[in-house]
Coordinates of C-alpha atoms in Angstrom, one line a residue:
M1262 CA -74.6 -19.8 -43.3
I1263 CA -71.6 -18.8 -42.1
T1264 CA -72.6 -19.6 -38.5
A1265 CA -73.6 -23.2 -39.7
V1266 CA -70.1 -23.6 -40.9
R1267 CA -68.6 -22.5 -38.0
I1268 CA -70.6 -24.6 -35.8
A1269 CA -70.0 -27.7 -38.1
S1270 CA -66.3 -26.9 -38.1
S1271 CA -66.2 -26.4 -34.3
R1272 CA -68.0 -29.8 -33.8
A1273 CA -65.1 -31.2 -36.3
V1274 CA -62.3 -29.9 -34.4
R1275 CA -64.0 -31.2 -31.0
S1276 CA -64.3 -34.5 -32.1
A1277 CA -60.8 -34.5 -33.8
V1278 CA -59.5 -33.2 -30.3
V1279 CA -61.6 -35.1 -27.4
P1280 CA -60.3 -38.6 -29.1
R1281 CA -56.6 -37.6 -28.7
A1282 CA -57.3 -35.8 -25.2
V1283 CA -58.9 -39.5 -24.1
G1284 CA -55.6 -41.1 -25.8
A1285 CA -53.5 -38.7 -24.1
T1286 CA -54.8 -39.4 -20.9
R1287 CA -54.6 -43.0 -20.8
S1288 CA -50.5 -42.4 -21.6
L1289 CA -50.6 -40.2 -18.6
A1290 CA -52.6 -42.6 -16.4
I1291 CA -49.4 -45.1 -17.3
G1292 CA -47.0 -42.5 -16.7
D1293 CA -48.4 -42.0 -13.4
S1294 CA -48.5 -45.6 -12.5
L1295 CA -45.1 -46.0 -13.6
A1296 CA -43.8 -42.8 -11.5
S1297 CA -45.9 -44.3 -8.4
K1298 CA -43.9 -47.7 -8.8
E1299 CA -40.5 -45.5 -9.3
K1300 CA -41.7 -43.4 -6.1
V1301 CA -42.1 -46.9 -3.9
E1302 CA -38.9 -48.1 -5.4
E1303 CA -36.9 -44.6 -4.1
D1304 CA -39.0 -44.8 -0.7
R1305 CA -37.6 -48.3 -0.4
Y1306 CA -34.2 -47.5 -1.2
I1307 CA -34.2 -44.4 1.1
R1308 CA -35.5 -46.5 4.2
A1309 CA -32.8 -49.3 3.5
R1310 CA -30.1 -46.3 3.1
E1311 CA -31.2 -44.9 6.5
A1312 CA -31.2 -48.2 8.1
Q1313 CA -27.7 -48.6 7.1
I1314 CA -26.5 -45.2 8.4
A1315 CA -28.6 -46.2 11.8
D1316 CA -26.8 -49.1 11.9
S1317 CA -23.3 -47.6 11.2
R1318 CA -23.8 -45.0 13.7
I1319 CA -24.9 -47.6 16.4
A1320 CA -21.8 -49.7 15.5
E1321 CA -19.7 -46.7 16.0
S1322 CA -21.3 -46.1 19.2
K1323 CA -20.6 -48.9 20.4
A1324 CA -17.1 -49.2 19.6
R1325 CA -16.4 -46.1 21.1
K1326 CA -17.6 -47.0 24.2
A1327 CA -15.8 -50.2 24.0
A1328 CA -12.5 -48.0 23.6
A1329 CA -13.6 -45.9 26.6
D1330 CA -14.0 -49.1 28.8
L1331 CA -10.8 -50.6 27.5
A1332 CA -9.1 -47.2 28.6
A1333 CA -10.4 -47.3 31.8
A1334 CA -9.7 -51.0 32.6
D1335 CA -6.2 -50.0 31.5
K1336 CA -5.9 -46.8 34.0
A1337 CA -7.5 -49.1 36.8
R1338 CA -4.8 -51.9 36.2
F1339 CA -2.3 -49.1 36.0
A1340 CA -3.1 -47.8 39.3
A1341 CA -3.2 -50.7 40.9
K1342 CA 0.1 -52.0 39.8
S1343 CA 1.4 -48.5 41.0
A1344 CA -0.2 -48.9 44.2
A1345 CA 1.3 -52.4 44.6
M1346 CA 4.9 -51.3 43.6
E1347 CA 4.7 -48.4 46.2
N1348 CA 3.5 -50.9 49.0
I1349 CA 6.1 -53.2 48.1
A1350 CA 8.7 -50.3 48.1
N1351 CA 7.8 -49.6 51.3
M1352 CA 7.8 -52.9 52.9
L1353 CA 11.4 -53.6 51.3
A1354 CA 12.5 -49.8 52.7
R1355 CA 11.6 -51.2 56.5
T1356 CA 13.6 -53.9 55.9
G1357 CA 16.3 -52.4 54.5
D1358 CA 16.2 -54.8 51.1
V1359 CA 16.9 -53.1 47.6
V1360 CA 15.3 -54.4 44.2
S1361 CA 15.8 -53.1 40.8
E1362 CA 13.0 -51.2 39.4
A1363 CA 12.1 -54.4 37.2
G1364 CA 12.3 -56.5 40.1
L1365 CA 9.7 -54.3 41.8
A1366 CA 7.3 -53.9 38.7
N1367 CA 7.4 -58.1 38.3
L1368 CA 6.5 -58.4 42.0
A1369 CA 3.6 -55.7 41.7
K1370 CA 2.5 -57.7 38.3
F1371 CA 2.4 -60.9 40.5
I1372 CA 0.5 -59.6 43.0
V1373 CA -2.2 -57.7 41.0
C1374 CA -2.8 -60.5 38.9
K1375 CA -3.3 -63.0 42.0

């Protein structure tokens, strides 16, 4: 008699637990689908952020290269002007003429810009 009561009560417990477990599985399935949608959105945000970072690094690299090119061009221009000033000063020294430093710079600028 006691075993019959135990079997009946265990069946009642199982029947009461099984529907709840199935319902819990459904809510977990919805939670899983929401979590997967959140994961997709997070991945999309991460990819967009990585693209922004890569673009900013590329822009920074281009800016550094442009600054270096500008500095090199300025250095070359200064070297050309200095060479022209030296040539003009040597020519004037041979002829015995004298020109001020500002005049010498203007002559060199005129020759270099040609």
